[in-house]
Coordinates of C-alpha atoms in Angstrom, one line a residue:
Chain A
M126 CA 80.1 135.2 -25.6
K127 CA 76.6 135.6 -26.8
L128 CA 73.9 133.3 -25.5
T129 CA 71.5 132.2 -28.1
Y130 CA 68.7 129.7 -28.1
A131 CA 68.4 127.5 -31.2
K132 CA 65.6 129.1 -33.2
G133 CA 62.5 127.6 -34.7
S134 CA 61.7 123.9 -34.2
P135 CA 65.2 122.6 -33.3
P136 CA 66.4 119.3 -34.6
V137 CA 67.0 116.9 -31.8
E138 CA 69.9 114.8 -33.1
R139 CA 71.6 114.6 -29.7
G140 CA 68.4 113.8 -28.0
D141 CA 67.6 111.2 -30.7
H142 CA 71.0 109.7 -30.1
Y143 CA 70.1 109.3 -26.5
F144 CA 66.8 107.7 -27.6
F145 CA 68.6 105.2 -29.7
E146 CA 71.0 104.5 -26.9
T147 CA 68.0 103.7 -24.7
K148 CA 66.6 101.4 -27.3
K149 CA 70.0 99.7 -27.5
K150 CA 70.1 99.2 -23.8
I151 CA 66.7 97.5 -23.8
F152 CA 67.9 95.3 -26.6
Q153 CA 71.0 94.4 -24.6
L154 CA 68.8 93.5 -21.6
T155 CA 66.7 91.3 -23.8
V156 CA 69.8 89.5 -25.1
L157 CA 71.1 89.0 -21.6
F158 CA 67.7 87.6 -20.6
L159 CA 67.9 85.1 -23.5
C160 CA 71.4 84.2 -22.4
L161 CA 70.0 83.5 -18.9
I162 CA 67.4 81.2 -20.4
G163 CA 70.1 79.5 -22.4
T164 CA 72.2 79.0 -19.3
I165 CA 69.2 77.5 -17.5
V166 CA 68.6 75.0 -20.3
L167 CA 72.3 74.1 -20.3
S168 CA 72.5 73.6 -16.5
V169 CA 69.3 71.4 -16.5
R170 CA 71.0 69.2 -19.1
L171 CA 74.4 68.9 -17.4
G172 CA 75.1 67.0 -14.2
T173 CA 75.9 63.5 -13.0
V174 CA 72.9 62.3 -15.0
S175 CA 73.1 64.3 -18.2
M176 CA 70.1 64.6 -20.6
T177 CA 69.2 65.7 -24.1
V178 CA 67.0 68.5 -25.2
A179 CA 64.4 66.0 -26.3
E180 CA 64.3 64.6 -22.7
Q181 CA 63.9 68.1 -21.4
V182 CA 61.0 68.8 -23.7
S183 CA 59.3 65.5 -22.6
M184 CA 59.8 66.5 -19.0
V185 CA 58.1 69.8 -19.5
L186 CA 55.2 67.8 -21.2
Q187 CA 55.1 65.5 -18.2
L188 CA 54.8 68.5 -15.9
L189 CA 52.1 70.1 -18.0
T190 CA 50.0 66.9 -18.5
G191 CA 50.4 65.8 -14.9
E192 CA 51.9 62.4 -16.0
A193 CA 53.9 60.5 -13.4
F194 CA 57.6 61.6 -13.3
S195 CA 60.3 59.5 -14.7
T196 CA 63.5 59.2 -12.6
N197 CA 65.2 61.9 -14.7
S198 CA 62.2 64.2 -14.2
Y199 CA 62.4 63.7 -10.5
I200 CA 66.1 64.6 -10.5
V201 CA 65.4 67.7 -12.5
F202 CA 62.3 69.0 -10.6
H203 CA 63.4 68.1 -7.1
I204 CA 67.1 68.4 -7.1
R205 CA 68.5 70.3 -10.1
L206 CA 65.8 72.9 -10.7
P207 CA 65.5 74.2 -7.1
R208 CA 69.3 74.5 -7.2
I209 CA 69.2 76.4 -10.5
V210 CA 66.5 78.8 -9.3
M211 CA 68.3 79.3 -6.0
A212 CA 71.5 80.2 -7.9
I213 CA 69.6 82.6 -10.1
I214 CA 67.9 84.3 -7.1
T215 CA 71.2 84.5 -5.2
G216 CA 73.1 85.9 -8.2
M217 CA 70.4 88.5 -8.7
A218 CA 70.3 89.5 -5.1
L219 CA 74.0 89.8 -4.6
A220 CA 74.5 91.7 -7.8
C221 CA 71.6 94.0 -7.1
A222 CA 72.9 94.7 -3.5
G223 CA 76.4 95.4 -5.0
V224 CA 75.0 98.0 -7.5
I225 CA 73.1 99.7 -4.7
M226 CA 75.9 99.8 -2.3
Q227 CA 78.4 101.1 -4.9
A228 CA 75.9 103.8 -5.9
L229 CA 75.2 104.7 -2.3
L230 CA 78.8 104.9 -1.3
R231 CA 79.9 106.3 -4.6
N232 CA 82.7 103.8 -4.4
P233 CA 83.6 100.9 -6.8
L234 CA 84.8 98.8 -3.9
A235 CA 81.5 98.7 -2.1
S236 CA 79.8 95.3 -2.0
P237 CA 77.9 93.2 0.6
F238 CA 81.4 92.1 1.7
T239 CA 83.0 95.4 2.3
L240 CA 80.0 96.7 4.2
G241 CA 80.2 93.8 6.6
V242 CA 77.0 92.0 5.6
S243 CA 78.8 88.8 4.7
S244 CA 81.0 88.6 7.8
G245 CA 78.1 89.5 10.1
A246 CA 76.1 86.7 8.4
A247 CA 79.0 84.3 8.7
F248 CA 79.2 85.0 12.4
G249 CA 75.5 84.5 12.9
A250 CA 75.6 81.2 11.0
A251 CA 78.7 80.1 12.9
L252 CA 77.0 80.8 16.2
A253 CA 73.9 78.8 15.1
I254 CA 75.9 75.9 13.7
V255 CA 78.2 75.5 16.7
L256 CA 75.7 76.3 19.5
G257 CA 72.9 74.6 17.7
A258 CA 74.9 71.4 17.1
G259 CA 75.9 71.6 20.8
V260 CA 72.4 72.0 22.1
F261 CA 70.5 69.7 19.9
G262 CA 73.2 67.2 19.0
I263 CA 72.1 67.0 15.4
N264 CA 73.6 67.9 12.1
V265 CA 72.4 71.4 11.8
V266 CA 73.2 72.1 8.2
A267 CA 70.7 69.4 7.3
G268 CA 68.2 69.9 10.0
G269 CA 68.3 73.4 11.4
Q270 CA 68.7 75.3 8.1
W271 CA 66.1 77.9 9.1
L272 CA 67.8 78.6 12.4
I273 CA 71.1 79.2 10.6
A274 CA 69.4 81.4 8.1
A275 CA 67.6 83.5 10.7
N276 CA 70.8 83.9 12.7
A277 CA 72.9 84.8 9.6
F278 CA 70.2 87.3 8.5
I279 CA 70.0 89.0 11.9
F280 CA 73.8 89.3 12.3
G281 CA 74.2 90.4 8.7
C282 CA 71.8 93.3 9.3
L283 CA 73.4 94.0 12.7
A284 CA 76.7 94.4 11.0
V285 CA 75.4 96.9 8.5
F286 CA 73.5 98.9 11.1
A287 CA 76.7 99.1 13.2
V288 CA 78.6 100.3 10.2
Y289 CA 75.8 102.8 9.4
G290 CA 75.6 104.0 13.0
I291 CA 79.3 104.7 13.2
A292 CA 79.2 106.6 9.9
Q293 CA 76.2 108.6 11.2
I294 CA 78.1 109.7 14.3
R295 CA 80.9 110.9 11.9
K296 CA 78.4 112.9 9.8
G297 CA 77.8 110.0 7.4
S298 CA 80.8 110.5 5.1
T299 CA 81.0 107.6 2.6
T300 CA 84.7 107.0 3.4
V301 CA 83.9 106.5 7.0
L302 CA 81.1 104.1 6.0
L303 CA 83.5 102.0 4.0
L304 CA 86.2 102.0 6.6
A305 CA 83.8 101.2 9.3
G306 CA 82.5 98.3 7.1
V307 CA 86.1 96.9 6.9
A308 CA 86.5 97.3 10.7
I309 CA 83.2 95.7 11.6
G310 CA 83.9 93.0 9.0
Q311 CA 87.2 92.2 10.7
L312 CA 85.6 92.1 14.1
F313 CA 83.0 89.5 13.0
S314 CA 85.7 87.5 11.1
A315 CA 87.6 87.3 14.4
G316 CA 84.5 86.0 16.0
V317 CA 84.1 83.4 13.3
S318 CA 87.7 82.3 13.8
A319 CA 87.3 82.1 17.5
I320 CA 84.1 79.9 17.1
Q321 CA 86.0 77.7 14.6
Y322 CA 88.9 77.3 17.0
F323 CA 86.7 76.3 19.9
S324 CA 84.1 74.2 18.0
S325 CA 83.9 70.4 17.9
N326 CA 84.9 68.4 14.8
A327 CA 81.3 67.8 13.5
A328 CA 80.3 71.4 13.9
L329 CA 83.5 72.6 12.4
K330 CA 82.9 70.6 9.2
D331 CA 79.4 72.0 8.9
L332 CA 80.7 75.5 9.5
I333 CA 83.4 75.3 6.9
V334 CA 81.0 74.0 4.4
W335 CA 78.6 76.8 5.1
L336 CA 81.4 79.4 4.9
M337 CA 82.5 78.2 1.5
G338 CA 79.0 78.8 0.1
G339 CA 76.9 76.5 -2.0
F340 CA 73.4 75.6 -3.0
W341 CA 73.0 72.3 -1.1
G342 CA 70.2 73.9 0.9
A343 CA 68.2 74.6 -2.2
E344 CA 64.6 73.5 -1.7
W345 CA 61.3 74.7 -3.1
Q346 CA 60.3 75.7 0.4
V347 CA 63.2 78.1 0.7
I348 CA 62.6 79.4 -2.8
Q349 CA 58.9 80.1 -2.0
F350 CA 60.2 82.4 0.7
L351 CA 63.1 84.0 -1.1
L352 CA 61.7 84.5 -4.6
P353 CA 58.9 86.9 -3.7
L354 CA 61.1 88.7 -1.2
T355 CA 63.9 89.2 -3.8
V356 CA 61.4 90.4 -6.5
I357 CA 59.6 92.8 -4.2
V358 CA 62.8 94.3 -2.8
F359 CA 64.3 94.6 -6.3
L360 CA 61.3 96.5 -7.6
F361 CA 61.5 98.9 -4.6
L362 CA 65.2 99.5 -5.3
W363 CA 64.6 99.8 -9.0
K364 CA 62.2 102.5 -8.4
L365 CA 65.0 104.5 -6.7
S366 CA 67.1 104.4 -9.8
W367 CA 66.8 108.1 -10.7
D368 CA 67.6 109.2 -7.1
L369 CA 70.7 106.9 -7.2
N370 CA 71.7 108.3 -10.5
T371 CA 71.7 111.8 -9.2
L372 CA 73.7 110.7 -6.2
S373 CA 76.6 109.9 -8.4
S374 CA 77.4 113.6 -8.7
G375 CA 77.5 114.0 -5.0
E376 CA 75.0 114.5 -2.1
E377 CA 74.6 118.2 -2.6
V378 CA 73.8 117.9 -6.2
A379 CA 71.3 115.1 -5.5
S380 CA 69.8 117.2 -2.8
S381 CA 69.5 120.2 -5.1
L382 CA 67.7 117.9 -7.6
G383 CA 65.0 117.2 -5.0
V384 CA 66.3 114.0 -3.5
N385 CA 66.1 113.4 0.2
V386 CA 69.6 112.0 0.5
R387 CA 69.4 110.8 4.1
R388 CA 66.2 108.9 3.5
L389 CA 67.4 107.5 0.2
R390 CA 70.6 106.2 1.9
L391 CA 68.8 104.6 4.8
T392 CA 66.1 103.0 2.7
A393 CA 68.4 101.7 0.0
L394 CA 70.9 100.4 2.5
V395 CA 68.3 98.6 4.6
L396 CA 66.7 97.0 1.5
S397 CA 70.0 96.0 -0.1
T398 CA 71.1 94.5 3.2
L399 CA 67.9 92.6 3.4
L400 CA 68.4 91.3 -0.1
A401 CA 72.0 90.2 0.4
S402 CA 71.7 88.8 3.9
S403 CA 68.5 86.8 3.3
T404 CA 70.1 85.0 0.4
I405 CA 73.5 84.6 2.1
A406 CA 71.7 83.1 5.0
F407 CA 70.6 80.1 2.9
T408 CA 73.6 79.7 0.7
G409 CA 76.6 80.7 2.8
I410 CA 79.3 83.0 1.7
I411 CA 79.5 83.4 -2.0
G412 CA 82.2 85.8 -2.9
F413 CA 82.8 88.1 -5.8
I414 CA 79.5 88.2 -7.5
G415 CA 78.4 91.3 -5.6
L416 CA 81.5 93.1 -6.7
V417 CA 82.1 91.8 -10.2
A418 CA 78.6 91.8 -11.7
P419 CA 78.0 95.5 -11.3
H420 CA 81.4 96.3 -12.9
I421 CA 80.8 94.0 -15.8
S422 CA 77.3 95.5 -16.3
R423 CA 78.6 99.0 -16.2
M424 CA 81.0 98.2 -19.0
I425 CA 78.1 96.7 -21.0
I426 CA 75.2 99.1 -20.4
G427 CA 76.6 102.2 -18.7
T428 CA 75.8 103.8 -15.4
D429 CA 72.1 104.7 -15.6
N430 CA 70.7 102.6 -12.7
R431 CA 67.4 102.2 -14.5
F432 CA 69.2 99.8 -16.8
L433 CA 72.2 98.9 -14.7
L434 CA 70.2 97.3 -12.0
P435 CA 68.4 94.7 -14.2
C436 CA 71.5 94.2 -16.2
S437 CA 73.6 93.5 -13.1
C438 CA 70.9 91.1 -11.8
L439 CA 71.0 89.2 -15.1
I440 CA 74.8 89.1 -15.2
G441 CA 74.9 88.0 -11.6
A442 CA 72.4 85.3 -12.2
I443 CA 74.2 84.0 -15.3
L444 CA 77.6 84.1 -13.6
L445 CA 76.5 82.3 -10.5
L446 CA 74.5 79.7 -12.4
L447 CA 77.4 79.0 -14.7
S448 CA 79.7 78.7 -11.7
D449 CA 77.4 76.4 -9.9
T450 CA 77.0 74.3 -13.0
V451 CA 80.8 74.0 -13.2
A452 CA 80.9 73.3 -9.5
R453 CA 78.4 70.4 -10.0
T454 CA 79.9 68.9 -13.1
V455 CA 83.6 69.5 -13.3
L456 CA 84.6 66.8 -10.9
S457 CA 81.3 64.9 -11.1
P458 CA 80.0 63.1 -9.0
V459 CA 82.1 65.1 -6.4
E460 CA 80.8 68.7 -6.0
I461 CA 82.9 71.7 -5.3
P462 CA 81.6 74.6 -3.2
V463 CA 80.4 77.2 -5.6
G464 CA 82.2 80.0 -3.6
I465 CA 85.5 78.5 -4.7
I466 CA 84.5 78.5 -8.4
T467 CA 83.2 82.1 -8.4
S468 CA 86.4 83.3 -7.0
L469 CA 88.6 81.0 -9.0
L470 CA 87.0 81.9 -12.4
G471 CA 85.8 85.4 -11.4
A472 CA 89.1 86.8 -10.3
P473 CA 91.2 86.1 -13.4
F474 CA 88.2 87.2 -15.6
F475 CA 87.8 90.4 -13.7
I476 CA 91.6 91.1 -13.9
Y477 CA 91.4 90.5 -17.7
L478 CA 88.5 93.0 -17.9
L479 CA 90.5 95.6 -15.9
L480 CA 93.5 95.2 -18.3
R481 CA 91.6 95.4 -21.5
K482 CA 89.0 98.0 -20.7
Q483 CA 89.5 101.3 -22.6
K484 CA 87.9 103.4 -20.0
D485 CA 87.9 103.7 -16.2
Y486 CA 84.5 102.7 -15.0
W487 CA 85.1 104.6 -11.8
S488 CA 87.0 107.7 -10.9
Chain B
M173 CA 62.2 137.5 -4.6
F174 CA 64.8 135.6 -2.7
E175 CA 65.9 136.7 0.8
V176 CA 67.5 135.7 4.0
K177 CA 66.3 137.2 7.3
D178 CA 68.5 137.3 10.4
L179 CA 70.1 134.0 9.4
S180 CA 72.4 132.1 11.7
C181 CA 74.0 128.7 11.3
R182 CA 75.8 126.7 13.9
R183 CA 77.9 123.7 13.3
S184 CA 79.8 121.7 16.0
G185 CA 79.0 124.3 18.5
K186 CA 80.4 127.2 16.5
D187 CA 78.6 130.0 14.8
I188 CA 79.7 130.0 11.2
L189 CA 77.1 132.4 10.1
L190 CA 75.5 135.0 12.4
N191 CA 72.5 137.3 11.8
A192 CA 72.8 137.5 8.0
S193 CA 70.2 139.4 6.2
A194 CA 70.1 140.1 2.5
T195 CA 67.8 140.4 -0.5
F196 CA 68.5 139.0 -3.9
N197 CA 66.5 140.6 -6.7
K198 CA 65.2 139.0 -9.9
G199 CA 67.5 139.8 -12.8
D200 CA 70.4 140.6 -10.5
I201 CA 73.6 138.7 -10.3
T202 CA 75.1 138.8 -6.8
A203 CA 78.6 137.8 -5.8
I204 CA 79.3 136.6 -2.3
I205 CA 82.9 137.4 -1.5
G206 CA 85.1 137.3 1.6
P207 CA 88.3 135.7 3.0
N208 CA 88.8 131.9 3.4
G209 CA 86.6 130.5 6.1
A210 CA 84.5 133.7 6.3
G211 CA 81.2 131.9 5.8
K212 CA 80.6 132.5 2.1
T213 CA 79.9 128.9 1.2
T214 CA 77.9 128.4 4.4
L215 CA 75.6 131.3 3.3
L216 CA 75.3 129.7 -0.2
K217 CA 74.5 126.3 1.3
C218 CA 71.8 127.8 3.6
L219 CA 70.3 129.5 0.5
A220 CA 70.3 126.1 -1.3
G221 CA 68.7 124.5 1.7
F222 CA 71.6 122.1 2.3
L223 CA 72.2 123.5 5.8
K224 CA 69.5 124.1 8.3
P225 CA 69.8 127.5 9.9
S226 CA 69.9 127.6 13.7
Q227 CA 68.0 130.8 13.5
G228 CA 66.2 132.9 10.8
E229 CA 64.8 131.8 7.5
V230 CA 65.5 131.8 3.8
M231 CA 62.4 133.1 2.0
L232 CA 61.5 132.4 -1.6
N233 CA 58.7 134.6 -2.9
G234 CA 57.5 135.2 0.6
K235 CA 57.5 131.5 1.6
P236 CA 60.0 130.0 4.0
L237 CA 62.3 127.6 2.2
S238 CA 61.7 124.9 4.8
S239 CA 58.0 124.8 4.0
I240 CA 58.6 124.0 0.3
S241 CA 58.9 120.3 -0.6
L242 CA 62.2 119.1 -1.9
K243 CA 60.8 118.4 -5.4
D244 CA 59.3 121.9 -5.6
R245 CA 62.4 123.4 -4.3
A246 CA 64.4 121.6 -7.0
R247 CA 62.1 123.3 -9.6
K248 CA 62.8 126.8 -8.1
I249 CA 66.5 126.7 -6.9
S250 CA 69.3 125.0 -8.7
F251 CA 72.9 124.6 -7.5
V252 CA 76.2 124.4 -9.4
P253 CA 78.8 122.8 -7.1
Q254 CA 82.5 123.4 -7.2
A255 CA 84.2 121.2 -9.8
T256 CA 83.5 117.6 -8.8
S257 CA 83.7 114.3 -10.6
P258 CA 80.9 111.8 -10.7
A259 CA 81.7 108.5 -9.0
F260 CA 81.1 106.5 -12.1
P261 CA 81.5 107.6 -15.7
L262 CA 78.7 109.7 -17.1
T263 CA 78.4 111.3 -20.5
V264 CA 77.7 115.0 -20.7
F265 CA 74.2 114.4 -22.0
E266 CA 73.4 112.0 -19.2
M267 CA 74.7 114.4 -16.6
V268 CA 72.7 117.3 -18.0
M269 CA 69.7 115.0 -18.1
H270 CA 70.0 114.6 -14.3
G271 CA 68.8 118.1 -14.2
R272 CA 65.4 116.9 -15.4
R273 CA 65.0 114.8 -12.2
P274 CA 62.5 117.2 -10.6
Y275 CA 60.2 116.7 -13.6
V276 CA 60.6 113.0 -14.6
N277 CA 59.4 110.0 -12.7
W278 CA 60.9 107.2 -14.8
G279 CA 60.9 107.6 -18.6
I280 CA 62.6 110.4 -20.4
G281 CA 60.3 112.0 -22.9
K282 CA 60.9 113.9 -26.2
K283 CA 60.5 117.2 -24.4
D284 CA 63.2 116.4 -21.9
R285 CA 65.6 115.4 -24.6
R286 CA 64.8 118.6 -26.5
I287 CA 65.4 120.7 -23.5
V288 CA 68.8 119.1 -22.8
T289 CA 69.8 119.3 -26.4
N290 CA 69.0 123.0 -26.6
L291 CA 70.9 123.7 -23.5
L292 CA 74.0 122.0 -24.8
K293 CA 73.7 124.1 -28.0
K294 CA 73.1 127.2 -26.0
L295 CA 76.3 126.7 -24.0
H296 CA 78.2 125.5 -27.1
I297 CA 79.0 122.1 -25.8
E298 CA 76.8 120.0 -28.0
E299 CA 79.7 118.3 -29.7
L300 CA 80.7 117.0 -26.3
S301 CA 77.2 115.4 -25.8
G302 CA 78.5 111.8 -26.0
C303 CA 81.8 112.5 -24.3
F304 CA 82.5 111.1 -20.8
L305 CA 83.1 113.8 -18.1
D306 CA 86.6 112.6 -17.5
E307 CA 87.5 113.2 -21.1
I308 CA 86.7 116.9 -21.2
S309 CA 88.4 119.9 -19.7
G310 CA 87.6 121.6 -16.4
G311 CA 85.9 124.5 -18.2
Q312 CA 83.7 122.2 -20.3
K313 CA 82.8 120.3 -17.2
Q314 CA 81.8 123.4 -15.5
K315 CA 79.6 124.4 -18.4
A316 CA 78.0 120.9 -18.3
A317 CA 77.3 121.4 -14.6
I318 CA 75.7 124.8 -15.4
A319 CA 73.6 123.1 -18.1
R320 CA 72.4 120.6 -15.6
A321 CA 71.3 123.4 -13.3
L322 CA 69.6 125.1 -16.2
A323 CA 67.8 121.9 -17.1
Q324 CA 66.0 122.3 -13.8
Q325 CA 64.4 125.5 -15.2
T326 CA 64.7 127.4 -11.9
E327 CA 64.3 131.0 -11.1
V328 CA 67.2 131.0 -8.7
I329 CA 70.7 129.7 -9.7
L330 CA 73.4 129.3 -7.1
L331 CA 77.0 128.8 -8.1
D332 CA 79.8 127.8 -5.7
E333 CA 83.1 129.2 -6.9
P334 CA 82.2 128.6 -10.6
T335 CA 85.6 129.8 -11.8
S336 CA 87.9 127.9 -9.5
A337 CA 90.6 126.0 -11.5
L338 CA 89.4 127.5 -14.9
D339 CA 91.7 129.3 -17.4
I340 CA 90.9 132.9 -18.2
R341 CA 88.9 132.1 -21.3
Y342 CA 86.5 129.7 -19.4
E343 CA 86.5 132.0 -16.5
Y344 CA 85.1 134.7 -18.7
E345 CA 82.7 132.5 -20.5
V346 CA 81.2 131.0 -17.4
L347 CA 80.8 134.3 -15.7
Q348 CA 79.3 135.8 -18.8
I349 CA 76.8 132.9 -18.9
G350 CA 75.9 133.7 -15.3
R351 CA 75.4 137.4 -16.2
D352 CA 73.3 136.7 -19.2
L353 CA 71.1 134.3 -17.2
A354 CA 70.3 137.3 -14.9
K355 CA 70.2 140.1 -17.4
K356 CA 68.5 138.4 -20.4
E357 CA 66.4 135.8 -18.7
G358 CA 65.6 137.6 -15.5
R359 CA 66.8 134.9 -13.2
T360 CA 68.3 135.4 -9.7
V361 CA 71.9 134.4 -9.9
I362 CA 74.0 134.2 -6.8
M363 CA 77.6 133.0 -6.8
V364 CA 80.5 132.6 -4.4
L365 CA 83.7 134.1 -5.9
H366 CA 87.2 134.5 -4.8
D367 CA 88.5 136.8 -7.4
L368 CA 87.5 140.4 -6.4
E369 CA 88.1 141.9 -9.9
L370 CA 85.9 139.4 -11.6
A371 CA 83.3 139.8 -8.8
A372 CA 83.3 143.5 -9.3
R373 CA 83.1 143.3 -13.1
F374 CA 80.4 140.7 -13.5
S375 CA 78.0 141.3 -10.6
D376 CA 75.3 143.9 -9.9
R377 CA 75.6 143.5 -6.2
I378 CA 78.2 142.2 -3.9
V379 CA 77.9 140.7 -0.4
L380 CA 81.1 140.9 1.6
V381 CA 81.3 138.3 4.3
N382 CA 83.7 138.3 7.2
N383 CA 83.9 136.2 10.3
G384 CA 80.5 134.7 9.7
R385 CA 78.8 138.1 9.4
I386 CA 77.8 140.2 6.4
F387 CA 80.3 142.9 6.6
F388 CA 79.0 145.1 3.8
K389 CA 76.7 144.7 0.8
G390 CA 75.9 146.9 -2.1
R391 CA 77.1 147.9 -5.6
P392 CA 80.6 146.8 -6.5
D393 CA 82.0 150.3 -6.2
E394 CA 80.5 150.7 -2.8
V395 CA 81.8 147.5 -1.5
M396 CA 85.3 147.4 -3.0
T397 CA 86.9 150.2 -1.2
Q398 CA 90.4 150.3 0.2
E399 CA 89.0 150.6 3.7
H400 CA 86.7 147.6 3.4
L401 CA 89.4 145.4 1.9
R402 CA 91.9 146.5 4.6
K403 CA 89.5 145.6 7.3
V404 CA 88.3 142.3 5.9
Y405 CA 91.3 140.9 4.0
E406 CA 93.9 142.7 6.1
V407 CA 95.7 144.0 3.0
N408 CA 96.5 147.5 1.8
T409 CA 95.3 147.9 -1.8
V410 CA 95.1 150.3 -4.6
V411 CA 91.6 150.3 -6.2
E412 CA 91.5 151.8 -9.6
Q413 CA 89.1 151.9 -12.5
G414 CA 90.5 149.8 -15.3
T415 CA 89.4 149.6 -18.9
A416 CA 86.9 146.7 -18.2
G417 CA 86.0 147.1 -14.6
M418 CA 87.8 147.6 -11.3
K419 CA 91.5 146.9 -10.9
I420 CA 92.5 145.9 -7.4
T421 CA 96.2 145.6 -6.6
V422 CA 97.4 144.4 -3.2
T423 CA 100.4 146.6 -2.1
S424 CA 101.1 145.1 1.3
P425 CA 99.6 143.0 4.1
V426 CA 98.4 144.8 7.2
K427 CA 100.4 144.0 10.3
R428 CA 98.5 141.5 12.4
G429 CA 97.4 142.7 15.8
G430 CA 97.7 146.2 14.5
E431 CA 94.9 148.6 13.9
I432 CA 92.4 146.2 12.4
N433 CA 88.9 147.3 13.2
E434 CA 86.6 144.4 13.8
T435 CA 83.4 146.4 13.9
V436 CA 80.8 145.4 11.3
I437 CA 79.5 148.1 9.0
D438 CA 76.2 146.8 8.0
N439 CA 74.3 149.1 5.7
S440 CA 71.0 147.2 5.8

């Protein structure tokens, strides 16, 4: 075989094709963003007190002109809107953590759940709820939210570091990482079960509510803390997109392409754990988003993390916001924990996607 | 110039490479051969900088490899792994574009797209550009992996068993690409090979590794002798000159515990 370079000024059809694909992806992201806006408008309208678009517009005017709030406006700005923003932040954080963990472990099963973040956080929260309720004799879910959150966060991180530590001892193979995640997850789940078994009735109710996940704790105060954190961590992780892309062909290839694989792994793992556990801490366990959103996004936009990460965040936000809106409205005025809805709607939808897809989005 | 000086590598308390020294010249294609577990891949991974040597240095143009930043190293040395699949589906174009990682920070420019397009043309896989890697054959995948390494525009190219699991047509094509990269473009090409006849036919120099040591190195006809093959591979062979290179036929295994001479003949 003879090797020849294309002579002269070569046409770049293939390259242009890639260019158009990139444009298409940006367009898809824009459409998804608009979908998110649409979902927000929809969820502001729906609820025990439903309102029309005209009312929504007048509310925005009230906010802008500084007029006194009507009752409906009060509901929207102090109850509904914080909850919507919280759902969006959580959806983004979980989906983003899912993408990062799947990329790092090169495994489609990886998610904040499989790496032990959720069970660690659950254990931390359980500890705070049960011991906190015992010590202070108050309803901790209402009063000691920050205590629960801090505990959930600490134990969520602890779980991942334990998993990472075990994997490091065994030379950091990704299979060991995943298996260690499952083992540590089981360990913490056993802890949660034990706490549930020995806790008092009042604490048990709080604990179960927390474990099911929901946005009852949504307050502007919490959002003020979570929103900047989520955005900053996301931007950091987004910046690692290229490195994560190269990792998909294996550690050696990534290393030969100039990526410090060890550092990448540690940084991305710490940041994604921070992202997932800080939101889980306030919302409780919300299943499935961290696993499903990345997969759906890969089917839409491909595997380039530069586009996959924002796409997955948008999908995660839309899915979780829709789920929460359903949770709020379907049995109104009774609310269902959103964790139940995400799994109940998410699982069949995901199975449908698995069956109809033309291509394996993992190997 | 690419060289290793007195290189040793220890892993889990065991020396898997001991006092290896070799020089790889520009424009030469070198094959590293040896029995299974001899240390061929370890040597290649030390050259690539994946493994830290316990002693000695890998030198690139007179500079120790450990003193070169990862990004700069990626612009000088590229690596083609044994056939692997990416964790998530990638198109051929995307995979080759990964080779531009050492040059791009975020956006992919016209120049990068042109480089990748031309490489695909050069390796005759441009029609596969939009295909996913799990839809193409092993040989085509291997070519795509070579294209990715070429997109790095490096002076040294390392290939780990580039022909494993390829049919004879792709085996030939891939090795010929390797040879052309050295001969026509003056790059340093180093590959680990199992097939002795192919190694003899396509390479300028051969490094024969045994038990973690470089047993012999030199021109193919100097290395591939009945005596060397008997000592290293423990087989009796007939080595003849065929129409297109050496022909090596194994006639019988050497009895174990017999008269195998473990001494190292190092001609450096």
